[in-house]
XYZ file of N, CA and C in Angstrom:
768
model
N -97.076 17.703 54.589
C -98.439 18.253 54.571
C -99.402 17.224 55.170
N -100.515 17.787 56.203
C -100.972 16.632 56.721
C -102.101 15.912 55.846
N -102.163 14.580 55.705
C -102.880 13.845 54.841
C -104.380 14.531 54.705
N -105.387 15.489 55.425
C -106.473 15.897 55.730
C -106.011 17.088 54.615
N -105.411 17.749 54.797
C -104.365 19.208 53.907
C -104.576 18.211 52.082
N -104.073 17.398 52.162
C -103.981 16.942 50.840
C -105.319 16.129 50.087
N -106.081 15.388 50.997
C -107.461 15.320 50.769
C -108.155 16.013 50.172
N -108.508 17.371 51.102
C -109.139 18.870 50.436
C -108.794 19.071 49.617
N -107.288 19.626 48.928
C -106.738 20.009 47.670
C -106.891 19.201 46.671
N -107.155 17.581 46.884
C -107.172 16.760 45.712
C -109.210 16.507 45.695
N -109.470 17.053 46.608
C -111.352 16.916 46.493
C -111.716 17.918 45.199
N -110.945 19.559 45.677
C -110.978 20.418 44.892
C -110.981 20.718 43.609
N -109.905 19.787 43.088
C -109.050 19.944 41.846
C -110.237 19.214 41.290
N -110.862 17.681 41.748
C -111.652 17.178 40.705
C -113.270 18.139 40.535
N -113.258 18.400 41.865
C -114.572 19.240 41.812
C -114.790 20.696 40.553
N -113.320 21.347 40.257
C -113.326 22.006 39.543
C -113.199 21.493 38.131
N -112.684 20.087 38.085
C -112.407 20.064 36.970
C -113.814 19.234 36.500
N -114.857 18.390 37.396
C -116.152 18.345 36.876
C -116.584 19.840 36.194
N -116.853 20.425 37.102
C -117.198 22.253 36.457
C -116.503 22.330 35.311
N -115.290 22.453 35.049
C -114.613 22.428 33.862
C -115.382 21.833 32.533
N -115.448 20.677 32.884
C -115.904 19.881 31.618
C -117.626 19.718 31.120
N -118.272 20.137 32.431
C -119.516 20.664 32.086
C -119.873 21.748 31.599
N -119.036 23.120 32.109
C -118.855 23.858 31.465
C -118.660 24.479 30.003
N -117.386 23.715 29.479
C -117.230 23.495 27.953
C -118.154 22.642 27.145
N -118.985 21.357 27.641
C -119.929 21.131 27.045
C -120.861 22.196 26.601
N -121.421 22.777 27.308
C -122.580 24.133 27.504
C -122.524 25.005 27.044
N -120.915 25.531 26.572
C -120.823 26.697 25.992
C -120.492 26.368 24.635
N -120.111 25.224 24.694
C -119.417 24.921 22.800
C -120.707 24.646 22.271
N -121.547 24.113 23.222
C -122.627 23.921 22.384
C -123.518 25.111 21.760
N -123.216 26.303 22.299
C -124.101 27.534 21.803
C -122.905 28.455 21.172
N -121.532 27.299 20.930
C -120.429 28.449 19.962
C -119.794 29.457 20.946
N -119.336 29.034 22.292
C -118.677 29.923 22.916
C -117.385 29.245 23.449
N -116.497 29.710 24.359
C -115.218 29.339 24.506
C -115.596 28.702 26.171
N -116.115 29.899 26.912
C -116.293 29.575 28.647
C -115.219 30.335 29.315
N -114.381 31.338 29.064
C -113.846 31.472 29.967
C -114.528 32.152 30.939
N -115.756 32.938 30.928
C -116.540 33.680 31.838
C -117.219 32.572 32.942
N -117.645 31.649 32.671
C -118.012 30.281 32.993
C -116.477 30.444 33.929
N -115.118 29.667 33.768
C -114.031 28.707 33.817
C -113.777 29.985 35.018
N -113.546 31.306 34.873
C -113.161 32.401 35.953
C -114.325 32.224 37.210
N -115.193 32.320 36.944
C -116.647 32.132 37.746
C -116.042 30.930 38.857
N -116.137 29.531 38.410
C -115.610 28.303 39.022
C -114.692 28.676 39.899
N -113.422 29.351 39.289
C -112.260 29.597 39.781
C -112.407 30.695 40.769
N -113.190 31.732 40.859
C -113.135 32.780 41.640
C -113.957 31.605 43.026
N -115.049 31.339 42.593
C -115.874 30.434 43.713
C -114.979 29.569 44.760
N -113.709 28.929 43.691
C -112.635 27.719 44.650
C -111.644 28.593 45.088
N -111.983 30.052 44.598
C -110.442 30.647 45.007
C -109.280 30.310 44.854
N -108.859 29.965 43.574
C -107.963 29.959 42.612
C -106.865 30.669 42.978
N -105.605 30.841 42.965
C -105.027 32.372 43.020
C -105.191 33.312 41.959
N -105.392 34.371 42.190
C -105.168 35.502 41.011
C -104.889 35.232 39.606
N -103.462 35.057 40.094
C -102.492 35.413 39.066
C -102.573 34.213 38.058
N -103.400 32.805 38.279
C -103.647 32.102 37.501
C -104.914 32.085 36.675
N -105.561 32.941 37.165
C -107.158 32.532 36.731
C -107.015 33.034 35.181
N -106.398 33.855 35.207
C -106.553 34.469 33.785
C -105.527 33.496 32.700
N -104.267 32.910 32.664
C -104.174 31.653 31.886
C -104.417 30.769 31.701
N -105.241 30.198 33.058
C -106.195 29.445 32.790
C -107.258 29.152 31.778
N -107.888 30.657 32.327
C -109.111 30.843 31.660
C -109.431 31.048 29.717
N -107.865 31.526 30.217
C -107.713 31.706 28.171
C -106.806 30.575 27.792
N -106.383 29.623 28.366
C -105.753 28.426 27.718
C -107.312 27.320 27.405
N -107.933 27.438 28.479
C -109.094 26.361 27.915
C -109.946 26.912 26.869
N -110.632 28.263 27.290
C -110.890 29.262 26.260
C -109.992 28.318 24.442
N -109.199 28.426 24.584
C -108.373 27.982 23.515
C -108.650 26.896 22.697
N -108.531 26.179 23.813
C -109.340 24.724 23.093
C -110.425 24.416 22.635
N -111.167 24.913 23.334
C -112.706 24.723 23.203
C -112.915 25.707 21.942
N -112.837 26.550 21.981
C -112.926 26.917 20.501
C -112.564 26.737 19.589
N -111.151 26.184 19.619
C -110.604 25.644 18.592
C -111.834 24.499 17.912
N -112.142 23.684 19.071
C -113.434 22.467 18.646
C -114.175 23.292 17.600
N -115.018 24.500 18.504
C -116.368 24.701 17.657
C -115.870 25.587 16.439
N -114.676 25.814 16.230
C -114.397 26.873 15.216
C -114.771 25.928 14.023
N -114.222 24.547 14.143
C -113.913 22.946 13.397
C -115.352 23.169 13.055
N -116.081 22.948 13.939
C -117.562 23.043 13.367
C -118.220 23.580 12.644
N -118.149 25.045 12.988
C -118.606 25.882 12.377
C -118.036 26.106 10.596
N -116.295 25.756 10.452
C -116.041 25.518 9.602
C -116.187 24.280 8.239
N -116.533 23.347 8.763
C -117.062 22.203 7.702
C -118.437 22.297 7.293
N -119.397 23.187 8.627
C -120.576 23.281 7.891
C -120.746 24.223 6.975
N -119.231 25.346 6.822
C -120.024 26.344 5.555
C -120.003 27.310 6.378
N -119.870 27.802 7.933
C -120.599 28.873 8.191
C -119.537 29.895 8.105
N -118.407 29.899 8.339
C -117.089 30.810 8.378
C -116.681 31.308 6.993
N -116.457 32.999 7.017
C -116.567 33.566 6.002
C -115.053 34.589 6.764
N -114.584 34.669 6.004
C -112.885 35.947 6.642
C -113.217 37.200 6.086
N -114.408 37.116 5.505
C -115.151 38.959 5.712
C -115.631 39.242 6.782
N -116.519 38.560 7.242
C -116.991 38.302 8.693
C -115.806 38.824 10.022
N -114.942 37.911 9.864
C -114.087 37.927 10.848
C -112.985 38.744 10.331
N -112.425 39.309 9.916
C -111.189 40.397 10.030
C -111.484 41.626 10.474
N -112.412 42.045 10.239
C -112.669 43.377 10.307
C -112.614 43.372 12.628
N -112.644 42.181 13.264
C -113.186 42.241 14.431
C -111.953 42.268 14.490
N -110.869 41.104 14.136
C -109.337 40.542 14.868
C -108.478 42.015 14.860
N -108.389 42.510 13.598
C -107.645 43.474 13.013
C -107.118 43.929 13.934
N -107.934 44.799 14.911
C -107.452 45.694 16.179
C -107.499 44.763 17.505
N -108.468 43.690 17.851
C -108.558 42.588 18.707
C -107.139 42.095 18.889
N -106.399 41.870 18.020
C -104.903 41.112 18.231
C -104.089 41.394 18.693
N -103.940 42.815 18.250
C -102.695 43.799 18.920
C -103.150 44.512 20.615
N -104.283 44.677 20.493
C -105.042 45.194 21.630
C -105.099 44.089 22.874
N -105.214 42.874 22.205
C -105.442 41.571 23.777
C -103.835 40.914 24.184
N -103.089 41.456 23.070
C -101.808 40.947 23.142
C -101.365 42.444 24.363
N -101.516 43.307 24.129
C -100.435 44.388 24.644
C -101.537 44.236 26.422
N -102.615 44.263 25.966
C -103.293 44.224 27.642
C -102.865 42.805 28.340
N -102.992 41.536 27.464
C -102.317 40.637 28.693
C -101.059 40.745 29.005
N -99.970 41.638 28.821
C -98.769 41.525 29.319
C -98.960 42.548 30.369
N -100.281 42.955 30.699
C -100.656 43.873 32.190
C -101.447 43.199 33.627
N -100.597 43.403 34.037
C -101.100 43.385 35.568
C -102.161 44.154 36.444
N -103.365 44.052 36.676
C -103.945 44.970 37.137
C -103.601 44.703 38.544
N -103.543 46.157 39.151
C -103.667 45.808 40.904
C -104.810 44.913 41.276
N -105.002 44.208 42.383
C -106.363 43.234 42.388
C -107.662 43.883 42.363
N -107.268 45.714 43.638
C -108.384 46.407 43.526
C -109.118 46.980 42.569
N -108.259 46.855 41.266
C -109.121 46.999 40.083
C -109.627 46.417 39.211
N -108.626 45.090 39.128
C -109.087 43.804 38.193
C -110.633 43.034 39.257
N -110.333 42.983 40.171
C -111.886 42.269 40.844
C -113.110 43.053 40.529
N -112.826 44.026 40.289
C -114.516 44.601 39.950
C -114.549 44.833 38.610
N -113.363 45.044 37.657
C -113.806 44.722 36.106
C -114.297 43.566 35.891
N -113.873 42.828 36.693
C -114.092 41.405 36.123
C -115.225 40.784 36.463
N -115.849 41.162 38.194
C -116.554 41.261 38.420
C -118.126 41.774 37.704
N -117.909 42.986 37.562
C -118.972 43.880 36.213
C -118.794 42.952 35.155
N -117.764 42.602 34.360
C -117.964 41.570 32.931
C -118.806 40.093 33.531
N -118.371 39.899 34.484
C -119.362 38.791 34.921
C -120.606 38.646 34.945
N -120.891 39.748 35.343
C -122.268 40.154 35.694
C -122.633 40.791 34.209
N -121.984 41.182 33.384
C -122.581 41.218 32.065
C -123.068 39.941 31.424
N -121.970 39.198 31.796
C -122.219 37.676 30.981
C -123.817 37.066 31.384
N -123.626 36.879 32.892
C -125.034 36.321 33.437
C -126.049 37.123 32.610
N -126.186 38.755 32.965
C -127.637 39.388 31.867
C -127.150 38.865 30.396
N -126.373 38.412 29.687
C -126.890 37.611 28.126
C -126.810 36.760 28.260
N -126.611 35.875 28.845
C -126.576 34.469 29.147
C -128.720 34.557 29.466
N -128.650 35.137 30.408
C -129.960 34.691 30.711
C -131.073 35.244 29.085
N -130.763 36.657 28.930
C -131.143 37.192 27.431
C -131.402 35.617 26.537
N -130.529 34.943 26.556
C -130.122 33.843 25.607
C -131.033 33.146 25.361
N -131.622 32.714 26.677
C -132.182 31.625 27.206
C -133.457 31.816 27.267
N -133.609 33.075 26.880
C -135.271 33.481 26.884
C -136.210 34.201 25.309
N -134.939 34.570 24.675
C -134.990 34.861 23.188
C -135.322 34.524 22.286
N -136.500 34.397 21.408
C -136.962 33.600 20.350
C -135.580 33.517 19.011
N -135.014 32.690 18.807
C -134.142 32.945 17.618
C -134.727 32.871 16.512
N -135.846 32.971 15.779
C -136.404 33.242 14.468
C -136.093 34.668 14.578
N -136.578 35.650 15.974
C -136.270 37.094 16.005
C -134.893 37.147 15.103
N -133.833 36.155 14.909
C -132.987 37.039 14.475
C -132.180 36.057 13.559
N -133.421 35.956 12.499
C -132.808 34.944 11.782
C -132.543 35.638 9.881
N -133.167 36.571 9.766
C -132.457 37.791 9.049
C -131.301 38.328 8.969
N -130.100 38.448 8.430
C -128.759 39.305 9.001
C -128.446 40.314 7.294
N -127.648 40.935 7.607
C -127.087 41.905 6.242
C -126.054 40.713 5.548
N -125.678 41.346 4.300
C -124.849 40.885 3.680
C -123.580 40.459 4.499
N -122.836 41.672 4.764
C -121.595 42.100 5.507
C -121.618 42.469 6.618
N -120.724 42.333 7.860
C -121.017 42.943 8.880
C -120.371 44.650 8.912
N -120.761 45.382 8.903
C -120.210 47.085 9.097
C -118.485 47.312 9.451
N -117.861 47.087 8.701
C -116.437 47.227 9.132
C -116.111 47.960 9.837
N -116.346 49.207 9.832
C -115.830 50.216 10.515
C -116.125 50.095 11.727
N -117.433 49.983 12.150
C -118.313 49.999 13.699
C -117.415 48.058 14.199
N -117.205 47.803 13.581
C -116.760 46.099 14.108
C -115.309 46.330 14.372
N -114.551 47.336 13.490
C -113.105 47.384 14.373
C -113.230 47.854 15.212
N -113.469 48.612 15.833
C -113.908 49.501 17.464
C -114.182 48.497 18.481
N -115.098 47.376 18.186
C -115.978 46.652 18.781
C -114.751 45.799 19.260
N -114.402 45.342 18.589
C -113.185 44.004 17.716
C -111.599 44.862 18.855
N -111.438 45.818 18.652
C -110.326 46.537 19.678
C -110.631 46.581 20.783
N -111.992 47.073 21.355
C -112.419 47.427 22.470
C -112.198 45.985 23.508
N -113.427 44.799 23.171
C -113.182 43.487 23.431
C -111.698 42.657 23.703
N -110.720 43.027 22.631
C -109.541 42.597 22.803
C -108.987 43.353 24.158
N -108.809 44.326 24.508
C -108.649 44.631 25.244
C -108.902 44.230 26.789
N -110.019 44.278 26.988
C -110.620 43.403 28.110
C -110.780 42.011 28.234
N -110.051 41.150 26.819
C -110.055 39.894 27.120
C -108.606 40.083 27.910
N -107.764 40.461 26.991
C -106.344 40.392 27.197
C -105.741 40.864 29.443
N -106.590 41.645 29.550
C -107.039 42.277 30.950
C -107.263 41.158 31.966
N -108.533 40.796 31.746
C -109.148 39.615 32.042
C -109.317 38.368 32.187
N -108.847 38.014 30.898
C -109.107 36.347 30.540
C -110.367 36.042 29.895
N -111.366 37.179 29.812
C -112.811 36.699 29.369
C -112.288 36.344 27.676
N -112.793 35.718 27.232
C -112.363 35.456 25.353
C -113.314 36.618 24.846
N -114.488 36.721 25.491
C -115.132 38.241 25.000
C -116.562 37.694 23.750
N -117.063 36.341 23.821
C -117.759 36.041 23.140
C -119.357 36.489 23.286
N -119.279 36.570 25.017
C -120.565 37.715 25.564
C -120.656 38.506 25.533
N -119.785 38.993 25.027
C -120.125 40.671 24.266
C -119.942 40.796 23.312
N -119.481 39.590 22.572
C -119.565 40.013 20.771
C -120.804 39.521 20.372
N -121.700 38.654 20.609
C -122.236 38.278 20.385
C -123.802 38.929 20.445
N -124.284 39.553 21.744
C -125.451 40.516 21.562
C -125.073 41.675 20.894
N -123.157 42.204 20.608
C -123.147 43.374 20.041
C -123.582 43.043 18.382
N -123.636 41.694 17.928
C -123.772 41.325 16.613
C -124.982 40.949 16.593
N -126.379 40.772 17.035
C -127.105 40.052 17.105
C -128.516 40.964 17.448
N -128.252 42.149 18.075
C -129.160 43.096 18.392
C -129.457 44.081 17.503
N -128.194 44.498 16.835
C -128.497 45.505 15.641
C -128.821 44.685 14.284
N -129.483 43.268 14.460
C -129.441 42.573 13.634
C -128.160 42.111 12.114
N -126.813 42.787 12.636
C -125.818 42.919 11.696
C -125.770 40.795 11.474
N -126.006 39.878 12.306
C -125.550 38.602 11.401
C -127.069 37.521 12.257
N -126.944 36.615 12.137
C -127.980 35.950 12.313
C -127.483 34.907 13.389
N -128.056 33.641 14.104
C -127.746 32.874 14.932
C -126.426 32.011 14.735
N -126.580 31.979 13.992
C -125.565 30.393 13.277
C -124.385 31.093 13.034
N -124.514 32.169 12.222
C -123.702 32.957 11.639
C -122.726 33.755 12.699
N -123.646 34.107 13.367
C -123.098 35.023 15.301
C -121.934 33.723 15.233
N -122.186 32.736 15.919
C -121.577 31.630 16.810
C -120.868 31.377 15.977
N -120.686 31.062 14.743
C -119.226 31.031 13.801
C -117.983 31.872 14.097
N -118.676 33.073 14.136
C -117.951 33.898 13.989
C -117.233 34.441 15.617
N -118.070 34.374 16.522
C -117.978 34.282 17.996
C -116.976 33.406 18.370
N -116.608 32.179 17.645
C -116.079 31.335 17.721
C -114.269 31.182 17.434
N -114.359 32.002 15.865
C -113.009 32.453 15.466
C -112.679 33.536 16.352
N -113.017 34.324 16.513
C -112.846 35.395 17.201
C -112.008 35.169 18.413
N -113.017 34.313 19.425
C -112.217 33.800 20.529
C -111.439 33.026 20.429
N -111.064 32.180 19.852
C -109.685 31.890 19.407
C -108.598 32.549 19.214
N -108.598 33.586 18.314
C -107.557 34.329 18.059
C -107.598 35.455 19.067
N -108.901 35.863 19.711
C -108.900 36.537 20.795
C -107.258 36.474 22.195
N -107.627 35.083 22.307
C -107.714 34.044 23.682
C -106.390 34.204 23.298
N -105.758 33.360 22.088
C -104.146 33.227 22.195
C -103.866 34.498 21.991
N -103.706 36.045 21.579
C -103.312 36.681 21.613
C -102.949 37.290 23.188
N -104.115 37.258 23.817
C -103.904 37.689 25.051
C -103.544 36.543 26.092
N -103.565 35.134 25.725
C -102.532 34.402 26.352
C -100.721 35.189 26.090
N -101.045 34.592 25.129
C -99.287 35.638 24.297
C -99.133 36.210 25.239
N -99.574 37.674 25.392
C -99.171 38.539 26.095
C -98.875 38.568 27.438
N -99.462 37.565 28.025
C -99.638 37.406 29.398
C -98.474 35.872 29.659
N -97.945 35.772 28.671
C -96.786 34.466 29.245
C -95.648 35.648 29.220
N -95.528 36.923 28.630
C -94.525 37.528 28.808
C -94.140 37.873 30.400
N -95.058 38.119 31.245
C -94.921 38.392 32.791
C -95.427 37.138 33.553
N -95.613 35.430 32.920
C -96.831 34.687 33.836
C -94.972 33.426 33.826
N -95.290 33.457 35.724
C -93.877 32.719 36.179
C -94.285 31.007 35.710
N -95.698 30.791 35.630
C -95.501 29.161 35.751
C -97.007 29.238 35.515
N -97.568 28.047 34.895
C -99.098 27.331 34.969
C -99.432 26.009 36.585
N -100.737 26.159 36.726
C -100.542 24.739 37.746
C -100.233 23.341 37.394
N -99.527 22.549 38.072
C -99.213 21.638 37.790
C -100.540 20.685 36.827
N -101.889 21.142 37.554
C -102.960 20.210 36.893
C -103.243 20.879 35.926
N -103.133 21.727 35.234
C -104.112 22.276 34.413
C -103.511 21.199 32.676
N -102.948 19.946 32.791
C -103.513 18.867 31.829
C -104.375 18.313 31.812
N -105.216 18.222 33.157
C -106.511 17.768 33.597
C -107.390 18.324 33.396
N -107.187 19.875 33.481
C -108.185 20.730 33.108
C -108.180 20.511 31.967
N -107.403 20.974 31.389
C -107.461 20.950 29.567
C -107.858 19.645 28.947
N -107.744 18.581 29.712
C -108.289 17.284 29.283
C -109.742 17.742 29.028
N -110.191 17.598 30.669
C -111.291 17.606 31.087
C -112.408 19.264 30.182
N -111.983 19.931 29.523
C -112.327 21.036 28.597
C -112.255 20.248 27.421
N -111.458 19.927 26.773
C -111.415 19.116 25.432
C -112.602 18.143 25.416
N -112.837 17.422 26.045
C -113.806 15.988 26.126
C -115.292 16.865 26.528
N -115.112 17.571 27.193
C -116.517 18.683 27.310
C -116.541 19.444 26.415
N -115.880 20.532 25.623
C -116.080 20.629 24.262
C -116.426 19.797 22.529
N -115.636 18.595 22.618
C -116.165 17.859 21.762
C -117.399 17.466 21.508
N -117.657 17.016 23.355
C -119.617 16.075 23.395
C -120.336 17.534 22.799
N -119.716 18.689 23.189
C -121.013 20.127 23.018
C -120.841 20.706 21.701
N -119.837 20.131 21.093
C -119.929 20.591 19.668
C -120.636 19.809 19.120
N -120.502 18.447 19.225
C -120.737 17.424 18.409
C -122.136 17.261 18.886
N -122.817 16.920 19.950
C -124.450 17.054 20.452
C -125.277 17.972 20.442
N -124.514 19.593 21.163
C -125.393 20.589 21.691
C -126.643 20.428 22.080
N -127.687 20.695 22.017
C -128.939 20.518 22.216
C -129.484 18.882 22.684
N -128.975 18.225 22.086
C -129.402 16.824 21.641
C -129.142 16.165 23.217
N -127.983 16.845 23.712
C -127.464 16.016 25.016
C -128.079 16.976 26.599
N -128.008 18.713 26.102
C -128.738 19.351 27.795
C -129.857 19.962 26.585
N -130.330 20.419 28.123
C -131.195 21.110 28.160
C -130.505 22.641 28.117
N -130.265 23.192 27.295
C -130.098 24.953 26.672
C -130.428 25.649 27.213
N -131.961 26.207 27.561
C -132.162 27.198 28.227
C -132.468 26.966 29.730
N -132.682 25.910 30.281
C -132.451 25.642 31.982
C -131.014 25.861 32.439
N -130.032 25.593 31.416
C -128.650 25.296 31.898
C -127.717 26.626 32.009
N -128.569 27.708 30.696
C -128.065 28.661 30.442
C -128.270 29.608 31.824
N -129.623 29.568 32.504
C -130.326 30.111 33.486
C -129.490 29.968 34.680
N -129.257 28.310 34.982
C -128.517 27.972 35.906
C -127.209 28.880 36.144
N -126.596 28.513 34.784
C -124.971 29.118 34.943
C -125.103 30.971 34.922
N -126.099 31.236 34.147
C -126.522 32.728 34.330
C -126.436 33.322 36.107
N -127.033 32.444 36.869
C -127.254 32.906 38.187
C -125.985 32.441 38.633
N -124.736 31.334 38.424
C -123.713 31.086 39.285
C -122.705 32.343 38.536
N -123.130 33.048 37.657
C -121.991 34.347 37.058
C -122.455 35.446 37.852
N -123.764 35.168 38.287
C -123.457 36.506 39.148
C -123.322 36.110 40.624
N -122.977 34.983 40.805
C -122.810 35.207 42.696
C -121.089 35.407 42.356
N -120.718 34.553 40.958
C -119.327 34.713 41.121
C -119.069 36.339 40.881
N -119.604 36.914 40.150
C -119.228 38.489 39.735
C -119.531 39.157 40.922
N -120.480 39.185 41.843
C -120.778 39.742 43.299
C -119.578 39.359 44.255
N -118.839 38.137 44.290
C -117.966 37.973 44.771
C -117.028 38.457 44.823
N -116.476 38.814 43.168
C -115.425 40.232 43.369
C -115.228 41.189 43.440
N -117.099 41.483 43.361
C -117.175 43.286 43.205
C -117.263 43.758 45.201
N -117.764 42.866 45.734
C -117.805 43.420 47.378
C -117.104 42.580 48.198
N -115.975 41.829 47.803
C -115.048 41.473 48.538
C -113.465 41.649 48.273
């Protein structure tokens, strides 16, 4: 391979894996995983396909694992909260990642979820959170397994962990409060993420050789964003920022 050939590919790898680790800072810090973020990057470097999505739910993995840690020593994790979502989420992200979509259909789902993420991402960033610092006792079981199946599904599809859409779906009908959301946003994608990893090592031939780098480089950016959040970025400039790079990446797969 000519030395110019191997240059580029090794410029790449670190360039993504900066993104990587800025990434997981940013999102652990507001209680999310990133794979909508980590696909975005990857669609931009042109990744192949068929990796973006174990990728995206192996770091997904980690990084939540961090903020789940968090959320759990402070008190905020409750397994009333969270079963009623996994229940159908598990079986649902497990049986969709062992599917293949043709590309002509996975690029514009994924595309459209992208472009969902950017509109709450930006929502996020502009939202007074006292608005929603009230929540119910319990979250609605019944209406949360639907929610909780539906999501699994399209992580398992995708690779998204599905925390941008659990999160305004919990947060608008006022069913839990800020702190409480991101706890729970948190377990979720976890058990989300490996289920529909699961499913998707049943048909997935191999990972890239780097993705220890990635996963490094996600771990050490999840820790600083659990452990700082706020204290270290700026929240709602950053949210804005990455809001607008989800939709050139989601435009990218919907018209090409």
């Amino acid at each position: 391979m000519p030395i110019g050939e191997i240059f580029l590919g090794v410029r790449l790898v670190l360039l993504v894996t900066v993104f990587f680790f800025a990434l997981a800072a940013l999102y652990s810090s507001v209680g999310h995983g990133g794979a909508s973020g980590y696909l975005a990057v990857m669609a931009l470097f042109e990744v192949p396909m068929e990796l973006m999505r174990p990728v995206a739910l192996t770091l997904n993995i980690l990084v939540a694992s961090l903020t789940m840690c968090r959320f759990y020593k402070s008190g905020y994790l409750s397994w009333s909260d969270i079963w009623p979502l996994v229940l159908l989420s598990i079986p649902c992200a497990f049986v969709s990642g062992s599917i293949t979509l043709p590309t002509d259909i996975y690029r514009p789902i994924l595309g459209a979820l992208l472009l969902a993420s950017a509109v709450y991402l930006f929502w996020d960033s502009i939202v007074d959170a006292e608005r929603f610092s009230n929540d119910k006792p319990e979250v609605p079981r019944f209406s949360t397994l639907g929610v909780g199946g539906t999501i699994g599904m399209l992580s398992g599809l995708t690779g998204i962990g599905g925390g941008v859409i659990l999160s305004p779906t919990l947060l608008i009908p006022r069913w839990t409060n800020i702190r409480r959301t991101s706890a729970i946003v948190a377990s979720f994608i976890l058990v989300n993420s490996t289920a529909g990893l699961a499913g998707n090592a049943v048909s997935l031939q191999h990972l890239p050789i780097v993705i220890p780098v990635w996963a490094a480089a996600a771990l050490i950016g999840g820790y600083i964003g659990s452990k700082m959040g706020s204290q270290l970025l700026a929240p709602k400039i950053l949210l804005r920022l990455l809001a607008l790079a989800l939709v050139v990446a989601g435009l990218k797969f919907i018209l090409t």
